[in-house]
Coordinates of C-alpha atoms in Angstrom, one line a residue:
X70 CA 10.5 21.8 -26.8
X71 CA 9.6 25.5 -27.4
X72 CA 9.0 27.9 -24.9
X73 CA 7.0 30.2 -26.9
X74 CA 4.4 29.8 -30.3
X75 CA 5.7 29.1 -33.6
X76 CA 6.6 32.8 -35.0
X77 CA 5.3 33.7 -38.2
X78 CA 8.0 36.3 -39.1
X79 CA 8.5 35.7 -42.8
X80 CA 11.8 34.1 -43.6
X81 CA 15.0 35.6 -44.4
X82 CA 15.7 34.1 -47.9
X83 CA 19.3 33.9 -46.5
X84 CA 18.0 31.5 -43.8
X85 CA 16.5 29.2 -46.4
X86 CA 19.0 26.4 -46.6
X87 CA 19.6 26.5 -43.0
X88 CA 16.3 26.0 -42.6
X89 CA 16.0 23.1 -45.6
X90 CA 19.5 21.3 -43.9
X91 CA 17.7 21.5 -40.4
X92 CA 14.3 19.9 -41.8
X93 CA 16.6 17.2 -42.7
X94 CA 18.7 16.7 -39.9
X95 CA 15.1 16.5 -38.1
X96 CA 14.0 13.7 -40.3
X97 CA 17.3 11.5 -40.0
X98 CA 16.9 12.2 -35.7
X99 CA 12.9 10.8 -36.1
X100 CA 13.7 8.6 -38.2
X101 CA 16.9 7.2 -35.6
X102 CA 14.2 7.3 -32.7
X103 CA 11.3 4.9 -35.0
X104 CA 14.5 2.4 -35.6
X105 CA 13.4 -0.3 -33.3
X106 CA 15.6 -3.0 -35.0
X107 CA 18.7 -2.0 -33.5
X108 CA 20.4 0.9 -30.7
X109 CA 21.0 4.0 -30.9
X110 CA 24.1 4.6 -31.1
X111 CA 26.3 7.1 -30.0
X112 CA 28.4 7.8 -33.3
X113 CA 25.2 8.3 -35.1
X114 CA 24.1 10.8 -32.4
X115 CA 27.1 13.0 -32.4
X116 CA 27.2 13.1 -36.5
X117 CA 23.7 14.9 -36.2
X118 CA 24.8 17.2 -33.7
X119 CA 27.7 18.3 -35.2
X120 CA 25.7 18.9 -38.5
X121 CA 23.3 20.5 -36.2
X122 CA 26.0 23.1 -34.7
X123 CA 27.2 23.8 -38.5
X124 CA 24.2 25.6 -38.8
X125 CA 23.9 27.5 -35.8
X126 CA 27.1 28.9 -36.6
X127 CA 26.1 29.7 -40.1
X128 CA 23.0 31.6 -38.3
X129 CA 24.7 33.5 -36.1
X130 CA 27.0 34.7 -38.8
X131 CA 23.3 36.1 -40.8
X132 CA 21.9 37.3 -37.8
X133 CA 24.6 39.3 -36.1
X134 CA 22.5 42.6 -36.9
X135 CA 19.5 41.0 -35.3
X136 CA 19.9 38.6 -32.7
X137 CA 16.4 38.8 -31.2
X138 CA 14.7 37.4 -34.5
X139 CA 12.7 34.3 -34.2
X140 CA 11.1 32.6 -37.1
X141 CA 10.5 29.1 -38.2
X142 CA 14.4 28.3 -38.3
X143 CA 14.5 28.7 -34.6
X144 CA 11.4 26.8 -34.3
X145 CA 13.3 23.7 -36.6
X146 CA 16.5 24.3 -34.8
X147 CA 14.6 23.6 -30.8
X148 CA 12.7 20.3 -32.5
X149 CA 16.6 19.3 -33.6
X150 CA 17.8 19.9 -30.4
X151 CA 15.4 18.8 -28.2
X152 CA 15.6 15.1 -30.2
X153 CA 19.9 15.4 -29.8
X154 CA 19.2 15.9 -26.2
X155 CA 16.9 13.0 -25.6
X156 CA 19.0 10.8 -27.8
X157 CA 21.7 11.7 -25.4
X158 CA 19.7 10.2 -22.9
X159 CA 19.2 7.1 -24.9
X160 CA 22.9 6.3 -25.6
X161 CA 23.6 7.2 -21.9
X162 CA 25.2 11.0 -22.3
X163 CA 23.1 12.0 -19.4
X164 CA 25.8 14.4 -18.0
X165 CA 27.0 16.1 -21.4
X166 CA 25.7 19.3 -22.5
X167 CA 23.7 18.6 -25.1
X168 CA 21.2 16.3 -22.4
X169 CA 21.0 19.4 -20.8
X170 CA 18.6 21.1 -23.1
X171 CA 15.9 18.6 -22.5
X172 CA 16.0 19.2 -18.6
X173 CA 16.1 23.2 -18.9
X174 CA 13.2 22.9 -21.6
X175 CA 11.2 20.7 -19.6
X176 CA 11.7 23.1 -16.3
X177 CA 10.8 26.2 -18.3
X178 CA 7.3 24.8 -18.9
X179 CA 7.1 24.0 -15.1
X180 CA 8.3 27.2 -13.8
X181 CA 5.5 28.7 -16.8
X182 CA 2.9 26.6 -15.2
X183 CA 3.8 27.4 -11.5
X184 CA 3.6 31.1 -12.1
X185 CA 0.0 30.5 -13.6
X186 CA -0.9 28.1 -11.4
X187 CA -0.1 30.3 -8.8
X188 CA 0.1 27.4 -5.8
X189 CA 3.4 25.8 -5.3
X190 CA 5.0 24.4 -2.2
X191 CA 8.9 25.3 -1.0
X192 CA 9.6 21.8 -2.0
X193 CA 8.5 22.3 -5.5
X194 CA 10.9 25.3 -5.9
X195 CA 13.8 23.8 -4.0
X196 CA 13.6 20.5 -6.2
X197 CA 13.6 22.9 -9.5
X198 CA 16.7 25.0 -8.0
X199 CA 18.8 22.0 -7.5
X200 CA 18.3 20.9 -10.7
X201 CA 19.1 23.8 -12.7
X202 CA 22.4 24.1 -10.0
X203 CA 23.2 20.2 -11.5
X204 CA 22.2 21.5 -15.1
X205 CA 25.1 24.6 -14.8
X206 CA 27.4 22.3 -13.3
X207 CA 27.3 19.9 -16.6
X208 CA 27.4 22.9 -18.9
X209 CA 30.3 23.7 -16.9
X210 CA 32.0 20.6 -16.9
X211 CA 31.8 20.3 -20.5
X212 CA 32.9 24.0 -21.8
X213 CA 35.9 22.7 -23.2
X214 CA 34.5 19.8 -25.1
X215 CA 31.5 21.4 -26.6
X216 CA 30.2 23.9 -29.4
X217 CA 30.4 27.9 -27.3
X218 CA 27.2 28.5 -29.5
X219 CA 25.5 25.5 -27.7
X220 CA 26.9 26.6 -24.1
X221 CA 25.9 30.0 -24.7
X222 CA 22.2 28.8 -25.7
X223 CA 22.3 26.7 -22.1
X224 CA 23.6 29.4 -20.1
X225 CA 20.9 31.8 -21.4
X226 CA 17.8 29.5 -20.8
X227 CA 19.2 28.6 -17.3
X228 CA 19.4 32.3 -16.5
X229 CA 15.7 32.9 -17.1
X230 CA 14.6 29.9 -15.4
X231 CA 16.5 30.8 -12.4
X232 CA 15.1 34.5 -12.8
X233 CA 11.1 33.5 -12.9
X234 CA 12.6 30.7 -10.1
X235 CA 13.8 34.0 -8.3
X236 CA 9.9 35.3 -8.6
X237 CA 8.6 32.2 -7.3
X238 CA 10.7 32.1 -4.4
X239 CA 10.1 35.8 -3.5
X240 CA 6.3 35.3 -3.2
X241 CA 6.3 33.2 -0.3
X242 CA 9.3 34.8 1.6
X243 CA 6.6 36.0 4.0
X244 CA 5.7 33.1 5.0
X245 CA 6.8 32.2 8.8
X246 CA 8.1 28.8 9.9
X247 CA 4.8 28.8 11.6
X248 CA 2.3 29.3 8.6
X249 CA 4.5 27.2 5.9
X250 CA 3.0 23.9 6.8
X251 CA -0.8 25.4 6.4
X252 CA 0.3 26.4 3.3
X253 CA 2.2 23.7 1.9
X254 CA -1.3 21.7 3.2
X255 CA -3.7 23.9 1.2
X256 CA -1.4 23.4 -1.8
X257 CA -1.7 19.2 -1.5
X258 CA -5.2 20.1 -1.3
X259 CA -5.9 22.0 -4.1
X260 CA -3.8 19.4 -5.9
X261 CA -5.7 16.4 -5.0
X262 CA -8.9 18.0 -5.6
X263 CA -7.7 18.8 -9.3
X264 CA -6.6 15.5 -10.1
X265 CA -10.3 14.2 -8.7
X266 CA -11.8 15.9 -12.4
X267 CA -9.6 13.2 -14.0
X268 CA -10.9 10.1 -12.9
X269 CA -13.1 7.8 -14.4
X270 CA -15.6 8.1 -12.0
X271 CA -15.6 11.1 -9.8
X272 CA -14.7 10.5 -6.0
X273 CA -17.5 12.0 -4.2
X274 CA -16.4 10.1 -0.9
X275 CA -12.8 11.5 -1.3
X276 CA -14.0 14.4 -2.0
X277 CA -16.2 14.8 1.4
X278 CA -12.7 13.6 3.1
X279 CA -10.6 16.2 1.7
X280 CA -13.2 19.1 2.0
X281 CA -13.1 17.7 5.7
X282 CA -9.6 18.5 6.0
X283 CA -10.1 21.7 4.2
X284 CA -12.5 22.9 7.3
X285 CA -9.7 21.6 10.1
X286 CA -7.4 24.1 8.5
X287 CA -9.5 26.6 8.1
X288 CA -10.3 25.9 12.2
X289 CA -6.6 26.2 12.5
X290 CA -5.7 29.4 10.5
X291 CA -8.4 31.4 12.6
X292 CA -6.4 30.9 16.0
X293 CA -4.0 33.0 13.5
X294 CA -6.5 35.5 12.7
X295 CA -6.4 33.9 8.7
X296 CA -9.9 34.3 7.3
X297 CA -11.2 32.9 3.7
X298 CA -11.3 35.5 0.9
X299 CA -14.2 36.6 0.5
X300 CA -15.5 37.4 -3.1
X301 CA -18.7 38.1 -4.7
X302 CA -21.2 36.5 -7.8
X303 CA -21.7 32.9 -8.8
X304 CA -18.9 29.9 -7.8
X305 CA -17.4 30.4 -10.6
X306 CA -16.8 33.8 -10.4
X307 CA -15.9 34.0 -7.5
X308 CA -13.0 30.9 -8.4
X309 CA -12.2 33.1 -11.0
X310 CA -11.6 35.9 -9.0
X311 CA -9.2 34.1 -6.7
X312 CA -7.6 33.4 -9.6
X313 CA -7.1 36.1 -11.0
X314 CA -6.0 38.1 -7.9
X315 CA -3.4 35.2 -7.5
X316 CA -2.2 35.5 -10.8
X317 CA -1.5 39.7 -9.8
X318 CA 0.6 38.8 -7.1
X319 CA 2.6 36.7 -8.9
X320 CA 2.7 39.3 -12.0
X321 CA 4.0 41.8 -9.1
X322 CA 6.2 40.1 -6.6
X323 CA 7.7 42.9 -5.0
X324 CA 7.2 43.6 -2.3
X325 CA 6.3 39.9 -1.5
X326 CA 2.6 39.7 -0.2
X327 CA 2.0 38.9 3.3
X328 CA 2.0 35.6 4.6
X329 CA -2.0 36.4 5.5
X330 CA -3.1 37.2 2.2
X331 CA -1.3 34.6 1.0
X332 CA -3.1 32.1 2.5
X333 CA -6.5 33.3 3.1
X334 CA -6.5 33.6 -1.0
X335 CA -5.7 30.3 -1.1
X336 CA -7.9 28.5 1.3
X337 CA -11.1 30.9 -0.3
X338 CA -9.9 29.2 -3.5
X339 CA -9.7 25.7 -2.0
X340 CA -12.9 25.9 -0.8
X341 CA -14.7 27.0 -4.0
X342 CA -13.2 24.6 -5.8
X343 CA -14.9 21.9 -3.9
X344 CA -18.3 23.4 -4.3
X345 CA -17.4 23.4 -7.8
X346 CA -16.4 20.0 -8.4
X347 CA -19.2 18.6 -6.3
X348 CA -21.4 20.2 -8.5
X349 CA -19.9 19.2 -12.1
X350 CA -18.9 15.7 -10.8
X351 CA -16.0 15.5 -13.6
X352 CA -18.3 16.4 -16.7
X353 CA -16.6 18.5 -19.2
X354 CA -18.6 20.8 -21.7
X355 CA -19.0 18.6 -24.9
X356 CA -17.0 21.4 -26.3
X357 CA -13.4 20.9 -25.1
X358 CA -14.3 17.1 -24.7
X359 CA -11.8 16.5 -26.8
X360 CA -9.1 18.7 -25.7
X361 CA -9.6 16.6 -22.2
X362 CA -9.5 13.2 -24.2
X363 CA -6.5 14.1 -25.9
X364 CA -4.8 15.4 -22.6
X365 CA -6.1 12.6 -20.0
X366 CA -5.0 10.0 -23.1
X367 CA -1.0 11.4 -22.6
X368 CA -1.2 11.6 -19.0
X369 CA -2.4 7.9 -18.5
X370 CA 0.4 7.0 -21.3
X371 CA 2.9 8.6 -19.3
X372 CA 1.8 7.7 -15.9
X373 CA 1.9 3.7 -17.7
X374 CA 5.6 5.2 -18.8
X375 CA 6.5 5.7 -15.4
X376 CA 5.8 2.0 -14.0
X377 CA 7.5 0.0 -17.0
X378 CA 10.5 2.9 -17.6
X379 CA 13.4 0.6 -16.7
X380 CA 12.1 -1.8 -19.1
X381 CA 10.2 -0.2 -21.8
X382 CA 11.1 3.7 -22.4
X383 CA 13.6 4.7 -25.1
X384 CA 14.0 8.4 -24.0
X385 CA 13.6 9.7 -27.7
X386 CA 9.7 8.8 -27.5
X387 CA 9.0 11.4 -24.9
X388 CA 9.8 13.7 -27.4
X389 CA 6.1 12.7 -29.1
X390 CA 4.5 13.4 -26.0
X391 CA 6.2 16.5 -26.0
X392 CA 5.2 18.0 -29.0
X393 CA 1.3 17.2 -28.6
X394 CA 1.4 18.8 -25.7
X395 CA 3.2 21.7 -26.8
X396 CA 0.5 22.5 -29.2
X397 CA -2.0 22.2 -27.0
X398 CA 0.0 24.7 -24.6
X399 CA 0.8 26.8 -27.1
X400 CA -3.0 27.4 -28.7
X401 CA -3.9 29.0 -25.6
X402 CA -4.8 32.6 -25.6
X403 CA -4.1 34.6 -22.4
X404 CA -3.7 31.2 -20.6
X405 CA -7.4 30.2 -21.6
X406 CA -7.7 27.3 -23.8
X407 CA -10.7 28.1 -26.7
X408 CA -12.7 25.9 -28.5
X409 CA -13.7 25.3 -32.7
X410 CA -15.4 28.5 -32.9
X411 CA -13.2 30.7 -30.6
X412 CA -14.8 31.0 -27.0
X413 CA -13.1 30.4 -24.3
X414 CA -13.6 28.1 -21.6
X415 CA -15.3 28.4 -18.2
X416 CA -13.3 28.2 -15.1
X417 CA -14.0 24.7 -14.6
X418 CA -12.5 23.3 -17.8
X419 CA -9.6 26.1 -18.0
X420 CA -8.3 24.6 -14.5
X421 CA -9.3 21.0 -15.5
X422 CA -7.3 20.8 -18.5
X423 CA -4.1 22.9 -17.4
X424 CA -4.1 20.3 -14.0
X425 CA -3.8 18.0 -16.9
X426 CA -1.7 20.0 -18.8
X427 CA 0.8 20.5 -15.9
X428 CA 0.6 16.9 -14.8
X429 CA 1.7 15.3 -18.4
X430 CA 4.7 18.1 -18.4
X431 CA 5.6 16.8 -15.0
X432 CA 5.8 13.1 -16.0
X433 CA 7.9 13.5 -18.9
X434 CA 10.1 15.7 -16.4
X435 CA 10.1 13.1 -14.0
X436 CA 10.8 10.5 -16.8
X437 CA 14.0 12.4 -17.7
X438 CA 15.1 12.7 -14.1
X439 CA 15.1 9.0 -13.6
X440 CA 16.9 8.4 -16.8
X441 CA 20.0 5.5 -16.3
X442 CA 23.5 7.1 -17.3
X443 CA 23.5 3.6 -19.5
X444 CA 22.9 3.1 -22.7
X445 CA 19.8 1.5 -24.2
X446 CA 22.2 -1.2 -25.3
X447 CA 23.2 -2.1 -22.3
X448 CA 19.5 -1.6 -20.6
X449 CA 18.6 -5.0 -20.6
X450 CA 21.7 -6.0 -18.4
X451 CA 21.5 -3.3 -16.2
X452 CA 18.1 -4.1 -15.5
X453 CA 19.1 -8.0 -15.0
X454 CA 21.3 -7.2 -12.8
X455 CA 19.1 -4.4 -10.9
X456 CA 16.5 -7.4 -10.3
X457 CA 19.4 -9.7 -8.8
X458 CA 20.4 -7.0 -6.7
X459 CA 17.1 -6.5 -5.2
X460 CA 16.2 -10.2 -4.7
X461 CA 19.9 -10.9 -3.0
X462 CA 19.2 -7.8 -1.0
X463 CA 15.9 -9.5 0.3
X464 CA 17.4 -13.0 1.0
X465 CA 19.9 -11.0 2.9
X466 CA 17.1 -9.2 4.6
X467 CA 14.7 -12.5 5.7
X468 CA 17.9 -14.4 7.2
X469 CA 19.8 -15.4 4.0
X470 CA 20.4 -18.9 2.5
X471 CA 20.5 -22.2 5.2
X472 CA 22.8 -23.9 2.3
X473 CA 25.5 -22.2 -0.3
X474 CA 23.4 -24.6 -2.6
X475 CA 20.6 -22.1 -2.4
X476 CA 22.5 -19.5 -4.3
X477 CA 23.3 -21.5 -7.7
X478 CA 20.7 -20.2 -9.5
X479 CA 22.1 -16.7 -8.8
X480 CA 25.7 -17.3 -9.3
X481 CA 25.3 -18.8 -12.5
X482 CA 23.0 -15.6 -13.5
X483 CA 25.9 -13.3 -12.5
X484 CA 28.9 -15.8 -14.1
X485 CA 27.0 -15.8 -17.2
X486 CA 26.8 -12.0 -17.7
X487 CA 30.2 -11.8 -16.4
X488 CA 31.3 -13.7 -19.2
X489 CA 29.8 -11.3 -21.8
X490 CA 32.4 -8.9 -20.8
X491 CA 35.4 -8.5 -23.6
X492 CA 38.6 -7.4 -22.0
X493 CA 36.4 -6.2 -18.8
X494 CA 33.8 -3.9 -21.4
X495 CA 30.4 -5.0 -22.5
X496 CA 30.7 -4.8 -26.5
X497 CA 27.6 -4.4 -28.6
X498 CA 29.1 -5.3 -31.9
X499 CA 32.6 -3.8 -32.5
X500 CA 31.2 -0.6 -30.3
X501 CA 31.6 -0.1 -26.2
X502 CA 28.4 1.7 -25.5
X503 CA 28.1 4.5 -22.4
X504 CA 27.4 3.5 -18.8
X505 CA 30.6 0.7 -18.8
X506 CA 31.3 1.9 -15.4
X507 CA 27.8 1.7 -13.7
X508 CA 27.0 -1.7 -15.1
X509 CA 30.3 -2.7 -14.1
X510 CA 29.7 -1.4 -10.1
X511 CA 25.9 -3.0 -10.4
X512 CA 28.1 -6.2 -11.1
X513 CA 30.2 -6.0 -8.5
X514 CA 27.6 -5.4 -6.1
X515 CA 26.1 -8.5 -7.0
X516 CA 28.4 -10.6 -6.5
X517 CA 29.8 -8.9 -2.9
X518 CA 26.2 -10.0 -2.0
X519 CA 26.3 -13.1 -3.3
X520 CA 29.6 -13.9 -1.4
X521 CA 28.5 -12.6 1.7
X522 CA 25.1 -14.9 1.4
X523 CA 27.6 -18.0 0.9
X524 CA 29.6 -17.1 3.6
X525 CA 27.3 -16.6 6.2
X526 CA 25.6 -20.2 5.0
X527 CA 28.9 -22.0 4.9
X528 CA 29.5 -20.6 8.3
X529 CA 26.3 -21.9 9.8
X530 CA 27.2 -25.3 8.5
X531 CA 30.2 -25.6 9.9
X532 CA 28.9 -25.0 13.5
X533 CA 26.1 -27.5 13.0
X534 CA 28.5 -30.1 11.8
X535 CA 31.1 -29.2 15.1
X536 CA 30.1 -32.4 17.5
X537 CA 30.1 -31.6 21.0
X538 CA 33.0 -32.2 23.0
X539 CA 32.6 -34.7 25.3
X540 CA 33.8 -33.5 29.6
X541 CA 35.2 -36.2 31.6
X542 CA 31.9 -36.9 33.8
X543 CA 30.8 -37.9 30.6
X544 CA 33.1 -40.8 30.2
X545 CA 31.7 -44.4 31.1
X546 CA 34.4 -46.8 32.6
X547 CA 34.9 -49.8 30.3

């Protein structure tokens, strides 16, 4: 996805048939993804991506005086490779290069958000920092089987996610073993509290409950002589006065404010947000109604997403979800979203809508995370045989089978999709899709349980069927 607003720098006339062969190459990738009579497949994928690379090197070659332009080539060139990437994902590439660009893209718009936001928790950041680690490890592992123009691009986008990571990280350095946990609290908080605008019918008793809690810390933080914020006006201007001073400590890390400030900012903030809430009880001003429709419609779509992945979710789609909300994103001015006739909205639907904002981001992020390194073609028997692993694993765990007999329904499950294999490989047509190997170990694990549940049964029988030996006292005299 992009990270920044479609440029309007006029076109090089130079850059025209890049631009023309790129609109194309973007049309044959949508047009892969709509394809739901057959798989993706991985020859088709790596066709478009080379084709895709021809013309970044072409590019490079016509912009070697001015590598900082951006224009709409650059914008055409992300929408190719952000639809590569998630194909990768579909045929099971998960560890190449090229799946990489949909990670880093996706953690830009979080680290973005974060900064913004401007509440996080240690865990948010430490989650983000492995990943990127695991995203420079597969660039890494594939510099001698990919494009340098496409490692280069990686390497360049990992280094300013890891440099606003860097920002992130430094803000909260003052915070003391101690005062982390009130902290990481106020941020669940403030959290929940956000995601209460969002229901269908606003939570007025969880809302009392989690005000509740917001008093006990505030209890707690005195005995450490941390005191609310204070700021003056209306609710609303005093939220967006925490918010704004936030936003100035994370626009000027160093030095890193003190853990006291820290927190006292965001417990004032916490606590005007309830009064807020409690008084709008999820109503949004009828003019960015239906910028909250549109986003509440992606987030329930993608929250659905998350329940039925295994079964349902051909990675490619995301990319939809992507771009709507990337134009959302990117119509905001200065952070603030605006409506038909250019005003911009009050605190209450700024925060509403970029909680929503945030959250969709997050799910498609989460989506790609839990991604199977297996092909869509061989999806449906992975996830046969990830539903026979769980429900041998749960005989096994209530006592297993009282007769071998038991187990025939599973063992002629796991011989007949044993018997799909050609020469040890699951073929889909003349082609050997990606993920052999973990299909293949989700096998074997089935049937290792399966054995063990026939041998503990067959054991049991045998010691019910041993008779009793019989001891001389025993013995009647004829």
């Amino acid at each position: 996805m992009t990270d920044s607003p479609l440029p309007r720098i006029p076109l090089d006339p130079k850059e025209q048939p890049i631009l023309d062969k790129l609109q194309s190459i973007r049309t044959e990738l949508e047009l892969l993804k709509r394809d739901r009579s057959t798989y993706v497949k991985s020859q088709d994928v790596l066709k478009l991506y080379d084709q895709v690379i021809e013309q970044v090197i072409i590019l490079n070659e016509i912009r070697e005086s001015k590598r900082l332009e951006q224009n709409k080539v650059d914008y055409m060139l992300d929408d190719c490779f952000q639809l590569i990437s998630l194909a990768y994902l579909t045929v099971g590439k998960n560890y190449e290069p090229p799946a990489v660009y949909s990670y880093i893209s996706t953690i830009k718009r979080l680290l973005d958000h974060l900064k913004e936001a401007m509440f996080y928790s240690q865990k948010d950041l430490e989650a983000l920092a492995k990943n990127l680690a695991d995203c420079r490890r597969y660039v890494e592992r594939g510099r001698e089987q990919y494009s340098p123009h496409l490692l280069t691009l990686l390497e360049a986008r990992i280094d300013v996610c890891e440099e606003i990571l860097a920002d992130l990280q430094l803000n909260l350095s003052q915070l003391t073993p101690e005062l982390t946990p009130k902290w990481e609290k106020l941020v669940s908080l403030l959290r929940s509290l956000a995601g209460c605008n969002a229901r269908s019918k606003f939570p007025n008793d969880e809302v009392d409950e989690y005000n509740n809690e917001l008093v006990q810390v505030q209890e707690e933080l005195k005995e450490h002589g941390i005191l609310a914020y204070e700021a003056t006006g209306s609710t609303e201007e005093k939220l967006a006065e925490m918010v704004d001073k936030m936003q100035l400590i994370a626009a000027n890390p160093e030095p890193a404010p003190a853990a006291n400030t820290l927190i006292g900012t965001l417990l004032r903030r916490n606590l005007l947000w309830v009064t807020l809430i409690k008084s709008k009880q999820g109503r949004i001003a009828p003019a960015f109604q239906d910028t909250y429709d549109k986003l509440l419609a992606i987030r329930n779509k993608l929250e659905k997403l998350t329940l039925t992945q295994a079964w349902s979710l051909r990675e490619t789609d995301l990319w939809d979800y992507q771009r709507q909300l990337d134009r959302v994103d990117e119509a905001r001015v200065d952070g603030n979203f605006f409506d038909a006739v250019g005003r911009p909205a009050e605190i209450y639907e700024q925060r509403t809508l970029l909680y929503l904002l945030r959250k969709s981001y997050a799910l498609i992020y989460q989506l790609i995370l839990t991604s199977e390194p297996v092909s869509e073609a061989l999806l449906p028997i992975y996830n046969q045989l990830t539903t026979l692993r769980k429900c041998l694993k749960e005989v096994k765990k209530l006592g297993g089978v009282s007769s071998p007999r038991e187990l025939y329904p599973y063992s002629m499950k796991l011989n007949s999709i044993d018997n799909m294999r050609k020469d040890g490989k699951f073929m889909i047509g003349d082609e050997i899709p990606d993920g052999q190997g973990r299909v293949t170990q989700l096998l074997e694990e089935c049937f290792d349980l399966a054995y063990e549940l026939r041998s503990d049964a067959e054991s049991d029988s045998s010691a019910d069927a041993t008779p009793q030996s019989e001891t001389p006292n025993d013995t009647v005299a004829a």
